[in-house]
Amino acid sequence: MTDDESAVRRLVRDRYADAASDGCCGGAETSCCGDGDSGSDASDTASDADEIAREIGYDDESIETVEGEANLGLGCGNPTAIADLEPGETVLDLGSGGGFDCFLAAREVGPNGRVIGVDMTPEMIEKARANARTNDAGNVSFRLGEIEHLPVADSVVDTIISNCVVNLSPAKDRVFEEAYRVLRPGGRLAITDPVRTDSLPEAVREDPGSLAGCISGAESAERIASLLEAAGFVDISIELDPDSRAVIDEWHDEYDLGGSLLSARIEAEKPAE
């Protein structure tokens, strides 16, 4: 790991440790959930996170089904809506945060299925495990680890989901290589992530907070497709969501980012043997 990669991971880990403690976004000036306010009370924070969830594609039933503090308003889409999960499947969530998507996935795979959440922030893992107890989610477990070095065995996962996380990695090639490794033959990747559609303002590119805020680490659709193909994936699909423009415009206090970034639904498969 290079010094630059280590610095990025520390920055991201610190930011999401704050988010785990303070609620939606931890009061970050730039964030993938708008302008978080750590001074708000708990009910205001929960209400903000619920509204963000609605804006990025979750319905009221999904929001109301998950109890506790799992929904932190940190996403840019709804990966469970595109994953076509089946009962009995094993699902892996990359960068699982408070566990919101994991608990929604658990509903789909049922008691005979299994959901694994991986997050590199100890504070998030602690929060997610508490939320699992609150939701009585016996088929959901959370593991501390980096998405570039997954604490998961080879060829054991049916579906990988992730929500606004891959862009945070300084080594996206390794993320997709690891995803390919842990998927069973015929398994699939179904994630949502911001995609760069135009150049970002120089001040945004050079701002460390923009990286931790899911902005400056975003790649173009062409680059993401190239990385997925290099890792071995086939049937790659990257669908931009034009409706995400209004949400993304709220990610930065000074710049309207909707002309440079859009949320995308990214899907790919590991070839069947």
mmCIF file with all atom_site columns, N, CA, C and O in Angstrom, residues 4 11 17 56 60 75 103 113 133 135 143 146 150-151 164 176 183 185 203 208 211 221 230 239 265 273:
data_model
loop_
_atom_site.group_PDB
_atom_site.id
_atom_site.type_symbol
_atom_site.label_atom_id
_atom_site.label_alt_id
_atom_site.label_comp_id
_atom_site.label_asym_id
_atom_site.label_entity_id
_atom_site.label_seq_id
_atom_site.pdbx_PDB_ins_code
_atom_site.Cartn_x
_atom_site.Cartn_y
_atom_site.Cartn_z
_atom_site.occupancy
_atom_site.B_iso_or_equiv
_atom_site.pdbx_formal_charge
_atom_site.auth_seq_id
_atom_site.auth_comp_id
_atom_site.auth_asym_id
_atom_site.auth_atom_id
_atom_site.pdbx_PDB_model_num
ATOM 1   N N  . ASP A 1 4   ? 0.092   7.400   -0.285  1.00 0.00 ? 4   ASP A N  1
ATOM 2   C CA . ASP A 1 4   ? -1.117  8.098   -0.714  1.00 0.00 ? 4   ASP A CA 1
ATOM 3   C C  . ASP A 1 4   ? -2.373  7.278   -0.419  1.00 0.00 ? 4   ASP A C  1
ATOM 4   O O  . ASP A 1 4   ? -3.393  7.811   0.033   1.00 0.00 ? 4   ASP A O  1
ATOM 5   N N  . LEU A 1 11  ? -8.352  9.247   5.888   1.00 0.00 ? 11  LEU A N  1
ATOM 6   C CA . LEU A 1 11  ? -9.310  10.332  5.708   1.00 0.00 ? 11  LEU A CA 1
ATOM 7   C C  . LEU A 1 11  ? -10.738 9.792   5.678   1.00 0.00 ? 11  LEU A C  1
ATOM 8   O O  . LEU A 1 11  ? -11.635 10.310  6.363   1.00 0.00 ? 11  LEU A O  1
ATOM 9   N N  . ALA A 1 17  ? -16.211 7.410   10.714  1.00 0.00 ? 17  ALA A N  1
ATOM 10  C CA . ALA A 1 17  ? -16.284 7.237   12.163  1.00 0.00 ? 17  ALA A CA 1
ATOM 11  C C  . ALA A 1 17  ? -17.120 8.354   12.771  1.00 0.00 ? 17  ALA A C  1
ATOM 12  O O  . ALA A 1 17  ? -17.946 8.127   13.666  1.00 0.00 ? 17  ALA A O  1
ATOM 13  N N  . ILE A 1 56  ? -33.264 9.151   -3.137  1.00 0.00 ? 56  ILE A N  1
ATOM 14  C CA . ILE A 1 56  ? -32.353 8.324   -3.918  1.00 0.00 ? 56  ILE A CA 1
ATOM 15  C C  . ILE A 1 56  ? -32.944 6.963   -4.277  1.00 0.00 ? 56  ILE A C  1
ATOM 16  O O  . ILE A 1 56  ? -32.236 6.096   -4.780  1.00 0.00 ? 56  ILE A O  1
ATOM 17  N N  . ASP A 1 60  ? -41.268 4.150   1.130   1.00 0.00 ? 60  ASP A N  1
ATOM 18  C CA . ASP A 1 60  ? -41.579 4.315   2.545   1.00 0.00 ? 60  ASP A CA 1
ATOM 19  C C  . ASP A 1 60  ? -41.569 2.978   3.286   1.00 0.00 ? 60  ASP A C  1
ATOM 20  O O  . ASP A 1 60  ? -41.164 2.907   4.449   1.00 0.00 ? 60  ASP A O  1
ATOM 21  N N  . GLY A 1 75  ? -26.099 7.205   1.113   1.00 0.00 ? 75  GLY A N  1
ATOM 22  C CA . GLY A 1 75  ? -26.020 6.563   -0.195  1.00 0.00 ? 75  GLY A CA 1
ATOM 23  C C  . GLY A 1 75  ? -26.291 7.493   -1.356  1.00 0.00 ? 75  GLY A C  1
ATOM 24  O O  . GLY A 1 75  ? -26.525 8.695   -1.203  1.00 0.00 ? 75  GLY A O  1
ATOM 25  N N  . PHE A 1 103 ? -30.028 -5.096  5.916   1.00 0.00 ? 103 PHE A N  1
ATOM 26  C CA . PHE A 1 103 ? -31.299 -5.526  6.497   1.00 0.00 ? 103 PHE A CA 1
ATOM 27  C C  . PHE A 1 103 ? -32.389 -5.613  5.433   1.00 0.00 ? 103 PHE A C  1
ATOM 28  O O  . PHE A 1 103 ? -33.252 -6.496  5.497   1.00 0.00 ? 103 PHE A O  1
ATOM 29  N N  . GLY A 1 113 ? -31.273 -17.557 3.709   1.00 0.00 ? 113 GLY A N  1
ATOM 30  C CA . GLY A 1 113 ? -30.209 -16.792 3.078   1.00 0.00 ? 113 GLY A CA 1
ATOM 31  C C  . GLY A 1 113 ? -29.271 -16.195 4.111   1.00 0.00 ? 113 GLY A C  1
ATOM 32  O O  . GLY A 1 113 ? -29.471 -16.335 5.320   1.00 0.00 ? 113 GLY A O  1
ATOM 33  N N  . ARG A 1 133 ? -29.074 -6.392  16.238  1.00 0.00 ? 133 ARG A N  1
ATOM 34  C CA . ARG A 1 133 ? -29.809 -6.853  17.415  1.00 0.00 ? 133 ARG A CA 1
ATOM 35  C C  . ARG A 1 133 ? -31.182 -6.188  17.481  1.00 0.00 ? 133 ARG A C  1
ATOM 36  O O  . ARG A 1 133 ? -32.191 -6.848  17.780  1.00 0.00 ? 133 ARG A O  1
ATOM 37  N N  . ASN A 1 135 ? -32.985 -5.156  15.039  1.00 0.00 ? 135 ASN A N  1
ATOM 38  C CA . ASN A 1 135 ? -33.831 -5.676  13.975  1.00 0.00 ? 135 ASN A CA 1
ATOM 39  C C  . ASN A 1 135 ? -33.990 -7.191  14.023  1.00 0.00 ? 135 ASN A C  1
ATOM 40  O O  . ASN A 1 135 ? -34.609 -7.765  13.119  1.00 0.00 ? 135 ASN A O  1
ATOM 41  N N  . ARG A 1 143 ? -18.437 -7.679  9.324   1.00 0.00 ? 143 ARG A N  1
ATOM 42  C CA . ARG A 1 143 ? -17.018 -7.975  9.479   1.00 0.00 ? 143 ARG A CA 1
ATOM 43  C C  . ARG A 1 143 ? -16.201 -6.712  9.236   1.00 0.00 ? 143 ARG A C  1
ATOM 44  O O  . ARG A 1 143 ? -16.484 -5.962  8.291   1.00 0.00 ? 143 ARG A O  1
ATOM 45  N N  . GLU A 1 146 ? -11.284 -4.159  4.767   1.00 0.00 ? 146 GLU A N  1
ATOM 46  C CA . GLU A 1 146 ? -11.232 -3.243  3.635   1.00 0.00 ? 146 GLU A CA 1
ATOM 47  C C  . GLU A 1 146 ? -11.801 -3.929  2.402   1.00 0.00 ? 146 GLU A C  1
ATOM 48  O O  . GLU A 1 146 ? -11.606 -5.134  2.201   1.00 0.00 ? 146 GLU A O  1
ATOM 49  N N  . LEU A 1 150 ? -10.973 -8.273  1.069   1.00 0.00 ? 150 LEU A N  1
ATOM 50  C CA . LEU A 1 150 ? -12.191 -8.730  1.714   1.00 0.00 ? 150 LEU A CA 1
ATOM 51  C C  . LEU A 1 150 ? -11.952 -9.920  2.643   1.00 0.00 ? 150 LEU A C  1
ATOM 52  O O  . LEU A 1 150 ? -11.291 -10.892 2.255   1.00 0.00 ? 150 LEU A O  1
ATOM 53  N N  . PRO A 1 151 ? -12.505 -9.866  3.865   1.00 0.00 ? 151 PRO A N  1
ATOM 54  C CA . PRO A 1 151 ? -12.408 -10.999 4.789   1.00 0.00 ? 151 PRO A CA 1
ATOM 55  C C  . PRO A 1 151 ? -13.484 -12.041 4.490   1.00 0.00 ? 151 PRO A C  1
ATOM 56  O O  . PRO A 1 151 ? -14.321 -12.390 5.336   1.00 0.00 ? 151 PRO A O  1
ATOM 57  N N  . CYS A 1 164 ? -22.593 3.772   -2.937  1.00 0.00 ? 164 CYS A N  1
ATOM 58  C CA . CYS A 1 164 ? -21.792 5.001   -2.837  1.00 0.00 ? 164 CYS A CA 1
ATOM 59  C C  . CYS A 1 164 ? -20.504 4.774   -2.042  1.00 0.00 ? 164 CYS A C  1
ATOM 60  O O  . CYS A 1 164 ? -20.120 5.601   -1.217  1.00 0.00 ? 164 CYS A O  1
ATOM 61  N N  . PHE A 1 176 ? -12.590 -4.531  -7.510  1.00 0.00 ? 176 PHE A N  1
ATOM 62  C CA . PHE A 1 176 ? -13.301 -5.385  -8.455  1.00 0.00 ? 176 PHE A CA 1
ATOM 63  C C  . PHE A 1 176 ? -12.653 -6.765  -8.564  1.00 0.00 ? 176 PHE A C  1
ATOM 64  O O  . PHE A 1 176 ? -13.342 -7.764  -8.777  1.00 0.00 ? 176 PHE A O  1
ATOM 65  N N  . LEU A 1 183 ? -17.137 -13.999 -5.493  1.00 0.00 ? 183 LEU A N  1
ATOM 66  C CA . LEU A 1 183 ? -18.375 -14.418 -6.135  1.00 0.00 ? 183 LEU A CA 1
ATOM 67  C C  . LEU A 1 183 ? -18.289 -15.857 -6.622  1.00 0.00 ? 183 LEU A C  1
ATOM 68  O O  . LEU A 1 183 ? -17.247 -16.311 -7.115  1.00 0.00 ? 183 LEU A O  1
ATOM 69  N N  . PRO A 1 185 ? -19.164 -18.717 -9.419  1.00 0.00 ? 185 PRO A N  1
ATOM 70  C CA . PRO A 1 185 ? -19.382 -18.656 -10.863 1.00 0.00 ? 185 PRO A CA 1
ATOM 71  C C  . PRO A 1 185 ? -20.860 -18.404 -11.165 1.00 0.00 ? 185 PRO A C  1
ATOM 72  O O  . PRO A 1 185 ? -21.743 -19.046 -10.595 1.00 0.00 ? 185 PRO A O  1
ATOM 73  N N  . ALA A 1 203 ? -10.813 23.266  -7.684  1.00 0.00 ? 203 ALA A N  1
ATOM 74  C CA . ALA A 1 203 ? -10.897 23.396  -6.232  1.00 0.00 ? 203 ALA A CA 1
ATOM 75  C C  . ALA A 1 203 ? -11.546 22.174  -5.597  1.00 0.00 ? 203 ALA A C  1
ATOM 76  O O  . ALA A 1 203 ? -11.188 21.773  -4.483  1.00 0.00 ? 203 ALA A O  1
ATOM 77  N N  . PRO A 1 208 ? -9.476  17.559  -0.041  1.00 0.00 ? 208 PRO A N  1
ATOM 78  C CA . PRO A 1 208 ? -9.572  16.221  0.557   1.00 0.00 ? 208 PRO A CA 1
ATOM 79  C C  . PRO A 1 208 ? -10.986 15.868  0.995   1.00 0.00 ? 208 PRO A C  1
ATOM 80  O O  . PRO A 1 208 ? -11.407 14.712  0.909   1.00 0.00 ? 208 PRO A O  1
ATOM 81  N N  . LEU A 1 211 ? -13.070 14.080  -1.593  1.00 0.00 ? 211 LEU A N  1
ATOM 82  C CA . LEU A 1 211 ? -12.832 12.650  -1.751  1.00 0.00 ? 211 LEU A CA 1
ATOM 83  C C  . LEU A 1 211 ? -13.675 11.874  -0.753  1.00 0.00 ? 211 LEU A C  1
ATOM 84  O O  . LEU A 1 211 ? -14.403 10.944  -1.111  1.00 0.00 ? 211 LEU A O  1
ATOM 85  N N  . ALA A 1 221 ? -17.741 6.359   -16.583 1.00 0.00 ? 221 ALA A N  1
ATOM 86  C CA . ALA A 1 221 ? -18.356 5.071   -16.878 1.00 0.00 ? 221 ALA A CA 1
ATOM 87  C C  . ALA A 1 221 ? -17.414 4.188   -17.689 1.00 0.00 ? 221 ALA A C  1
ATOM 88  O O  . ALA A 1 221 ? -17.339 2.968   -17.479 1.00 0.00 ? 221 ALA A O  1
ATOM 89  N N  . ALA A 1 230 ? -11.315 -5.936  -16.889 1.00 0.00 ? 230 ALA A N  1
ATOM 90  C CA . ALA A 1 230 ? -9.979  -6.414  -16.534 1.00 0.00 ? 230 ALA A CA 1
ATOM 91  C C  . ALA A 1 230 ? -10.023 -7.414  -15.388 1.00 0.00 ? 230 ALA A C  1
ATOM 92  O O  . ALA A 1 230 ? -9.197  -8.336  -15.313 1.00 0.00 ? 230 ALA A O  1
ATOM 93  N N  . GLU A 1 239 ? -25.732 2.206   -16.005 1.00 0.00 ? 239 GLU A N  1
ATOM 94  C CA . GLU A 1 239 ? -26.889 3.031   -16.361 1.00 0.00 ? 239 GLU A CA 1
ATOM 95  C C  . GLU A 1 239 ? -26.916 4.280   -15.492 1.00 0.00 ? 239 GLU A C  1
ATOM 96  O O  . GLU A 1 239 ? -27.101 4.194   -14.266 1.00 0.00 ? 239 GLU A O  1
ATOM 97  N N  . ARG A 1 265 ? -26.285 2.961   -11.861 1.00 0.00 ? 265 ARG A N  1
ATOM 98  C CA . ARG A 1 265 ? -26.533 1.563   -11.507 1.00 0.00 ? 265 ARG A CA 1
ATOM 99  C C  . ARG A 1 265 ? -25.520 0.730   -12.287 1.00 0.00 ? 265 ARG A C  1
ATOM 100 O O  . ARG A 1 265 ? -25.535 0.717   -13.518 1.00 0.00 ? 265 ARG A O  1
ATOM 101 N N  . GLU A 1 273 ? -19.187 -21.370 -14.831 1.00 0.00 ? 273 GLU A N  1
ATOM 102 C CA . GLU A 1 273 ? -18.245 -22.385 -15.298 1.00 0.00 ? 273 GLU A CA 1
ATOM 103 C C  . GLU A 1 273 ? -18.954 -23.417 -16.172 1.00 0.00 ? 273 GLU A C  1
ATOM 104 O O  . GLU A 1 273 ? -20.139 -23.690 -16.005 1.00 0.00 ? 273 GLU A O  1
#
